[in-house]
Amino acid sequence: MYSLNERIVQMILSPGKDSLIVEDQDRLVDREIVERVLERGYSVVEFEDSIVFRYIYETGYREQDKKLIVITRETPAEELPFDIYSSFYTVEVSINTLFPKFSRTALEVLDKLELERLYETYSDDLDFLSTRETKEFILKRIYEFDPARRYELSQLIAWLMKLHYNRIQMRDELIDLVMEIAGHKGYDELLDLKKMLLHRESFFEFLQERWPVFLRNYGKFVTNEESKAFFRHKGPASLPFDEPAIKVYVDTMFAEGLLKAVPVDDPVKFGKSWMVIGVDGAGSERIRFGKLAKIATDSLPRTAANFSDWLGFAWRWAELNLVACSISLEESDLSILGSITTLVDSSFENWMREEYGRLLTVSSKFPVTVRDTLSWTSKILHGTGKVALIVIDGMSLLQWSRLSRQLGDLSFVQQTAFAMIPTITSVSRQAIFSGLLPMDLNNLTNNSAEPKLWQRAWIDRGFNERDISYINKADNQLIKAVKNSIEDGQRIIGIVIREVDEKSHAENIGMRSLLAVTDIWLKESCFLGLCDLLLAKGYEVILTSDHGNVEAKGIGNPSEGLIAETRGERVRIYSDSFLRRRIHSQYPDSIEWITAGLPQNYLPLIARGRRAFTTVNSAVVSHGGLTLEEVIVPLIRLRKG
């Protein structure tokens, strides 16, 4: 059985023609497909502008004996220059040609990843399906919800657990269909199913509320919770957590921090029970550490992993390291953690070197890289009218996992995204505020252009200059500046918070210390007040980071003089490949990074693994490299209550 991309490559190549037009109005031909046809000896040109295309074609291909594929997305093939259209063979790559038995209306809202999963279940032997029937097929085959089946409460809970544990977010159109089916079968009387589907965090809160009740009933004793608990979420007071289909997820959810252990009168009673991981007692974090270490090892994405596999794994990795920073590690613990870290670093580095370029072309419902954040924020703004994007410079997923437990009555929806490479502020933060690839930015040495980039990005989207505000102030000036923007009626506010990154660069600070000072920052800064203010004034609040950080050990400091354009602890930037190669030969524990998404004369040399260009064996917390902690950052949508 072909994968979707393999099928598309086959469609393009099967005519056996040297000159092809590929119509791709559904944008299904991605970088991986282009690379595969390049390997077959074809050149590929994307048609965007007739004048530019004519120049490229006349100077590079008309008189050359080359195999050529012209990809057109916005322009139908028949509207290409007549000499090209009439002499080239046309191949249509579309939802219609790939899924001829399905309703286009039902499929055109799906992104490429969803279509790939659907294609795995598609067969030409199927009957032609209506829009409703296609949606039901999608529900059953991709989301494992059978419209014809009647579910018991425990089966619904188990289905929701699987959905949310795997971070699968259904389309609104499919949720509406589930709710229609639920209405006919009475599921809405059992629980607030729509809320549980839409809001992952609400579902986990629902489970969390019922866990103490389960313990109390199961162990015949009273927890430290009030005996008559007040439930925020609709549903029965008691859930069958010991049902096999539910129990299989409970243990893992507690290990990964999705559910929190609760205090009980006598935790010793649960010492040998499967429920012990959900009981807050002496040694509970050490139990979590052991389980998380095994989960991380077993779930480490493999060579052929998708980007979403790594985005999901990053949460487990952050949680494992958070637990490791909260307990006293024994020699055996350090050995286990060290072995897993080496494996994670190697696997992720290899994957990034192979796949990073493709990430820059992925189309998805949610941001894949941080430069997609602006487009996503724009869609949210159109639905709400006011939006604030807060970029906490240098906040890692590990730090966010710690902070997220201390936000009071703020709730949130959590996602992740890939930072730009190299993971430095002048590259990645500018990409966030501009929505552009670094190669399209004029200056990658500092962030001075950020206010204008932010403003231009929104003006290009049809907004007036008076609607837009960019604020980069010290903590003691931040609230006042934001209040001024609100009073001036500015609907689009971009905010930079610098203090977290500045603390990470302090001397002699390790990861445990960084987490401690991050806690202090949260208590002493205006951050929570800032979020409360924006939410109270009706703003949608998006929170993200430009890069994370990692604790690294020095391998020496290159004596380059003025050779390097940028001299960071985790990355050096050169404008000459010969000079970079010379330093690389002196420091073989480094990577000559590819220029995907970067200007051709912007050449990073990245320290491998957890190494740094600083004094040999000295320890620093820094960024710029390729570790999971530096690259995958939080992308959060905050809410009140």
Tab-separated table of N, CA and C in Angstrom, residues 439-540:
chain	number	residue	atom	x	y	z
A	439	MET	N	15.296	34.082	5.781
A	439	MET	CA	15.899	34.460	4.505
A	439	MET	C	15.262	35.713	3.915
A	440	ASP	N	14.064	36.048	4.362
A	440	ASP	CA	13.362	37.223	3.848
A	440	ASP	C	13.524	38.449	4.740
A	441	LEU	N	14.341	38.333	5.776
A	441	LEU	CA	14.589	39.452	6.682
A	441	LEU	C	15.899	40.144	6.310
A	442	ASN	N	15.939	41.443	6.503
A	442	ASN	CA	17.105	42.222	6.081
A	442	ASN	C	18.294	42.096	7.027
A	443	ASN	N	18.016	41.884	8.319
A	443	ASN	CA	19.096	41.921	9.310
A	443	ASN	C	18.893	40.816	10.334
A	444	LEU	N	19.845	39.890	10.413
A	444	LEU	CA	19.747	38.788	11.370
A	444	LEU	C	20.761	38.926	12.504
A	445	THR	N	21.302	40.118	12.670
A	445	THR	CA	22.277	40.311	13.746
A	445	THR	C	21.655	40.917	14.996
A	446	ASN	N	20.495	41.571	14.857
A	446	ASN	CA	19.814	42.129	16.024
A	446	ASN	C	18.320	42.221	15.747
A	447	ASN	N	17.550	42.692	16.729
A	447	ASN	CA	16.091	42.731	16.616
A	447	ASN	C	15.543	44.150	16.474
A	448	SER	N	16.367	45.074	16.033
A	448	SER	CA	15.935	46.469	15.979
A	448	SER	C	14.782	46.702	15.006
A	449	ALA	N	14.647	45.833	14.006
A	449	ALA	CA	13.588	46.022	13.004
A	449	ALA	C	12.249	45.428	13.427
A	450	GLU	N	12.204	44.783	14.585
A	450	GLU	CA	11.006	44.054	15.001
A	450	GLU	C	9.726	44.895	15.021
A	451	PRO	N	9.746	46.116	15.604
A	451	PRO	CA	8.503	46.910	15.614
A	451	PRO	C	7.945	47.148	14.205
A	452	LYS	N	8.830	47.480	13.250
A	452	LYS	CA	8.374	47.737	11.884
A	452	LYS	C	7.909	46.448	11.201
A	453	LEU	N	8.575	45.339	11.476
A	453	LEU	CA	8.164	44.061	10.907
A	453	LEU	C	6.764	43.669	11.382
A	454	TRP	N	6.523	43.841	12.666
A	454	TRP	CA	5.208	43.546	13.263
A	454	TRP	C	4.136	44.427	12.638
A	455	GLN	N	4.438	45.696	12.531
A	455	GLN	CA	3.474	46.630	11.958
A	455	GLN	C	3.197	46.306	10.489
A	456	ARG	N	4.257	46.071	9.722
A	456	ARG	CA	4.087	45.787	8.297
A	456	ARG	C	3.289	44.511	8.076
A	457	ALA	N	3.523	43.488	8.904
A	457	ALA	CA	2.812	42.218	8.755
A	457	ALA	C	1.302	42.417	8.871
A	458	TRP	N	0.886	43.282	9.776
A	458	TRP	CA	-0.553	43.495	9.978
A	458	TRP	C	-1.137	44.470	8.967
A	459	ILE	N	-0.383	45.461	8.572
A	459	ILE	CA	-0.845	46.368	7.514
A	459	ILE	C	-1.072	45.583	6.224
A	460	ASP	N	-0.164	44.656	5.931
A	460	ASP	CA	-0.324	43.816	4.739
A	460	ASP	C	-1.558	42.935	4.829
A	461	ARG	N	-2.055	42.730	6.046
A	461	ARG	CA	-3.270	41.940	6.230
A	461	ARG	C	-4.516	42.822	6.302
A	462	GLY	N	-4.366	44.097	5.984
A	462	GLY	CA	-5.527	44.977	5.863
A	462	GLY	C	-5.844	45.824	7.066
A	463	PHE	N	-4.959	45.877	8.070
A	463	PHE	CA	-5.229	46.667	9.271
A	463	PHE	C	-4.541	48.025	9.184
A	464	ASN	N	-5.065	48.971	9.945
A	464	ASN	CA	-4.502	50.314	9.975
A	464	ASN	C	-3.372	50.402	10.990
A	465	GLU	N	-2.463	51.306	10.755
A	465	GLU	CA	-1.332	51.496	11.657
A	465	GLU	C	-1.786	51.812	13.077
A	466	ARG	N	-2.889	52.548	13.193
A	466	ARG	CA	-3.368	52.931	14.531
A	466	ARG	C	-3.918	51.744	15.324
A	467	ASP	N	-4.160	50.603	14.638
A	467	ASP	CA	-4.670	49.410	15.327
A	467	ASP	C	-3.561	48.608	15.999
A	468	ILE	N	-2.300	48.922	15.688
A	468	ILE	CA	-1.181	48.013	15.969
A	468	ILE	C	-0.232	48.607	17.001
A	469	SER	N	0.174	47.776	17.957
A	469	SER	CA	1.110	48.219	18.984
A	469	SER	C	2.175	47.148	19.196
A	470	TYR	N	3.414	47.593	19.368
A	470	TYR	CA	4.536	46.697	19.698
A	470	TYR	C	5.184	47.231	20.965
A	471	ILE	N	5.333	46.372	21.985
A	471	ILE	CA	5.850	46.828	23.280
A	471	ILE	C	6.984	45.912	23.728
A	472	ASN	N	8.141	46.502	23.948
A	472	ASN	CA	9.306	45.786	24.463
A	472	ASN	C	9.896	46.654	25.567
A	473	LYS	N	9.399	46.464	26.777
A	473	LYS	CA	9.777	47.302	27.913
A	473	LYS	C	10.234	46.437	29.086
A	474	ALA	N	11.004	47.037	29.964
A	474	ALA	CA	11.355	46.373	31.216
A	474	ALA	C	10.087	46.131	32.026
A	475	ASP	N	10.165	45.171	32.936
A	475	ASP	CA	8.980	44.751	33.686
A	475	ASP	C	8.277	45.917	34.382
A	476	ASN	N	9.031	46.838	34.952
A	476	ASN	CA	8.409	47.928	35.717
A	476	ASN	C	7.743	48.983	34.838
A	477	GLN	N	7.906	48.862	33.523
A	477	GLN	CA	7.267	49.804	32.610
A	477	GLN	C	6.216	49.146	31.717
A	478	LEU	N	6.136	47.824	31.814
A	478	LEU	CA	5.338	47.070	30.846
A	478	LEU	C	3.841	47.313	30.989
A	479	ILE	N	3.318	47.200	32.208
A	479	ILE	CA	1.877	47.360	32.419
A	479	ILE	C	1.408	48.734	31.939
A	480	LYS	N	2.163	49.769	32.273
A	480	LYS	CA	1.778	51.120	31.869
A	480	LYS	C	1.708	51.229	30.352
A	481	ALA	N	2.701	50.667	29.659
A	481	ALA	CA	2.718	50.734	28.202
A	481	ALA	C	1.526	49.988	27.597
A	482	VAL	N	1.184	48.843	28.170
A	482	VAL	CA	0.046	48.071	27.668
A	482	VAL	C	-1.263	48.827	27.928
A	483	LYS	N	-1.398	49.409	29.100
A	483	LYS	CA	-2.599	50.204	29.395
A	483	LYS	C	-2.759	51.335	28.390
A	484	ASN	N	-1.651	51.976	28.037
A	484	ASN	CA	-1.717	53.065	27.059
A	484	ASN	C	-2.205	52.560	25.704
A	485	SER	N	-1.730	51.386	25.311
A	485	SER	CA	-2.170	50.809	24.036
A	485	SER	C	-3.657	50.479	24.059
A	486	ILE	N	-4.113	49.939	25.180
A	486	ILE	CA	-5.534	49.609	25.318
A	486	ILE	C	-6.378	50.876	25.256
A	487	GLU	N	-5.942	51.901	25.977
A	487	GLU	CA	-6.683	53.166	25.989
A	487	GLU	C	-6.706	53.827	24.617
A	488	ASP	N	-5.659	53.586	23.831
A	488	ASP	CA	-5.609	54.150	22.482
A	488	ASP	C	-6.402	53.324	21.476
A	489	GLY	N	-7.052	52.262	21.953
A	489	GLY	CA	-7.901	51.445	21.084
A	489	GLY	C	-7.141	50.539	20.137
A	490	GLN	N	-5.907	50.192	20.485
A	490	GLN	CA	-5.119	49.327	19.605
A	490	GLN	C	-5.523	47.876	19.812
A	491	ARG	N	-6.000	47.282	18.734
A	491	ARG	CA	-6.591	45.940	18.811
A	491	ARG	C	-5.573	44.821	18.681
A	492	ILE	N	-4.374	45.148	18.217
A	492	ILE	CA	-3.340	44.140	17.958
A	492	ILE	C	-2.090	44.554	18.726
A	493	ILE	N	-1.781	43.812	19.785
A	493	ILE	CA	-0.657	44.188	20.645
A	493	ILE	C	0.376	43.066	20.651
A	494	GLY	N	1.610	43.410	20.286
A	494	GLY	CA	2.731	42.479	20.380
A	494	GLY	C	3.606	42.864	21.560
A	495	ILE	N	3.926	41.905	22.403
A	495	ILE	CA	4.644	42.185	23.650
A	495	ILE	C	5.845	41.257	23.774
A	496	VAL	N	6.984	41.820	24.138
A	496	VAL	CA	8.192	41.035	24.423
A	496	VAL	C	8.489	41.109	25.909
A	497	ILE	N	8.739	39.952	26.518
A	497	ILE	CA	9.188	39.880	27.911
A	497	ILE	C	10.601	39.309	27.895
A	498	ARG	N	11.573	40.098	28.361
A	498	ARG	CA	12.982	39.753	28.206
A	498	ARG	C	13.590	39.064	29.427
A	499	GLU	N	12.984	39.240	30.596
A	499	GLU	CA	13.667	38.884	31.845
A	499	GLU	C	14.003	37.402	31.968
A	500	VAL	N	13.155	36.509	31.436
A	500	VAL	CA	13.415	35.073	31.572
A	500	VAL	C	14.701	34.699	30.839
A	501	ASP	N	14.890	35.211	29.635
A	501	ASP	CA	16.103	34.925	28.880
A	501	ASP	C	17.324	35.533	29.561
A	502	GLU	N	17.172	36.723	30.088
A	502	GLU	CA	18.298	37.370	30.764
A	502	GLU	C	18.747	36.563	31.972
A	503	LYS	N	17.795	35.976	32.700
A	503	LYS	CA	18.149	35.169	33.868
A	503	LYS	C	18.896	33.899	33.461
A	504	SER	N	18.542	33.340	32.303
A	504	SER	CA	19.205	32.103	31.872
A	504	SER	C	20.669	32.335	31.533
A	505	HIS	N	21.020	33.583	31.222
A	505	HIS	CA	22.407	33.882	30.860
A	505	HIS	C	23.263	34.302	32.055
A	506	ALA	N	22.675	34.262	33.239
A	506	ALA	CA	23.451	34.621	34.433
A	506	ALA	C	24.585	33.619	34.635
A	507	GLU	N	25.646	34.069	35.241
A	507	GLU	CA	26.797	33.197	35.455
A	507	GLU	C	26.494	32.106	36.487
A	508	ASN	N	27.118	30.949	36.257
A	508	ASN	CA	27.066	29.834	37.218
A	508	ASN	C	25.643	29.408	37.560
A	509	ILE	N	24.769	29.436	36.562
A	509	ILE	CA	23.403	28.997	36.822
A	509	ILE	C	23.192	27.657	36.113
A	510	GLY	N	22.628	26.690	36.819
A	510	GLY	CA	22.278	25.411	36.238
A	510	GLY	C	20.776	25.364	36.017
A	511	MET	N	20.282	24.240	35.497
A	511	MET	CA	18.867	24.160	35.166
A	511	MET	C	17.984	24.218	36.414
A	512	ARG	N	18.402	23.567	37.498
A	512	ARG	CA	17.606	23.648	38.732
A	512	ARG	C	17.510	25.090	39.219
A	513	SER	N	18.633	25.782	39.175
A	513	SER	CA	18.641	27.176	39.623
A	513	SER	C	17.805	28.046	38.699
A	514	LEU	N	17.864	27.759	37.393
A	514	LEU	CA	17.078	28.547	36.445
A	514	LEU	C	15.580	28.387	36.709
A	515	LEU	N	15.148	27.163	37.011
A	515	LEU	CA	13.737	26.953	37.343
A	515	LEU	C	13.357	27.727	38.602
A	516	ALA	N	14.261	27.754	39.580
A	516	ALA	CA	13.983	28.473	40.828
A	516	ALA	C	13.849	29.975	40.584
A	517	VAL	N	14.760	30.546	39.785
A	517	VAL	CA	14.674	31.987	39.535
A	517	VAL	C	13.499	32.310	38.617
A	518	THR	N	13.092	31.347	37.783
A	518	THR	CA	11.887	31.544	36.965
A	518	THR	C	10.655	31.625	37.853
A	519	ASP	N	10.605	30.784	38.891
A	519	ASP	CA	9.509	30.868	39.871
A	519	ASP	C	9.479	32.244	40.524
A	520	ILE	N	10.641	32.732	40.917
A	520	ILE	CA	10.723	34.048	41.558
A	520	ILE	C	10.262	35.131	40.592
A	521	TRP	N	10.691	35.015	39.331
A	521	TRP	CA	10.251	35.990	38.322
A	521	TRP	C	8.727	36.034	38.231
A	522	LEU	N	8.091	34.862	38.197
A	522	LEU	CA	6.631	34.829	38.070
A	522	LEU	C	5.965	35.543	39.239
A	523	LYS	N	6.498	35.357	40.449
A	523	LYS	CA	5.898	35.973	41.635
A	523	LYS	C	6.138	37.481	41.688
A	524	GLU	N	7.310	37.908	41.220
A	524	GLU	CA	7.685	39.312	41.375
A	524	GLU	C	7.369	40.170	40.156
A	525	SER	N	7.138	39.547	38.993
A	525	SER	CA	6.933	40.312	37.765
A	525	SER	C	5.467	40.715	37.634
A	526	CYS	N	5.195	41.476	36.589
A	526	CYS	CA	3.823	41.920	36.313
A	526	CYS	C	3.095	40.942	35.395
A	527	PHE	N	3.693	39.777	35.110
A	527	PHE	CA	3.158	38.901	34.072
A	527	PHE	C	1.702	38.504	34.318
A	528	LEU	N	1.393	38.003	35.523
A	528	LEU	CA	0.022	37.568	35.790
A	528	LEU	C	-0.946	38.738	35.723
A	529	GLY	N	-0.532	39.890	36.243
A	529	GLY	CA	-1.376	41.079	36.165
A	529	GLY	C	-1.589	41.520	34.730
A	530	LEU	N	-0.552	41.388	33.917
A	530	LEU	CA	-0.649	41.727	32.500
A	530	LEU	C	-1.679	40.844	31.803
A	531	CYS	N	-1.607	39.548	32.050
A	531	CYS	CA	-2.567	38.618	31.435
A	531	CYS	C	-3.985	38.910	31.904
A	532	ASP	N	-4.168	39.150	33.196
A	532	ASP	CA	-5.498	39.481	33.735
A	532	ASP	C	-6.052	40.734	33.065
A	533	LEU	N	-5.200	41.744	32.908
A	533	LEU	CA	-5.625	43.002	32.285
A	533	LEU	C	-6.089	42.778	30.855
A	534	LEU	N	-5.294	42.084	30.076
A	534	LEU	CA	-5.635	41.867	28.669
A	534	LEU	C	-6.912	41.048	28.516
A	535	LEU	N	-7.038	39.992	29.313
A	535	LEU	CA	-8.236	39.157	29.244
A	535	LEU	C	-9.475	39.934	29.681
A	536	ALA	N	-9.333	40.761	30.724
A	536	ALA	CA	-10.462	41.568	31.202
A	536	ALA	C	-10.923	42.569	30.157
A	537	LYS	N	-10.001	43.009	29.316
A	537	LYS	CA	-10.331	43.987	28.272
A	537	LYS	C	-10.757	43.326	26.961
A	538	GLY	N	-10.945	42.013	27.004
A	538	GLY	CA	-11.492	41.317	25.843
A	538	GLY	C	-10.491	40.864	24.799
A	539	TYR	N	-9.202	40.845	25.138
A	539	TYR	CA	-8.188	40.392	24.194
A	539	TYR	C	-8.030	38.873	24.259
A	540	GLU	N	-7.866	38.261	23.100
A	540	GLU	CA	-7.371	36.892	23.056
A	540	GLU	C	-5.870	36.960	23.325
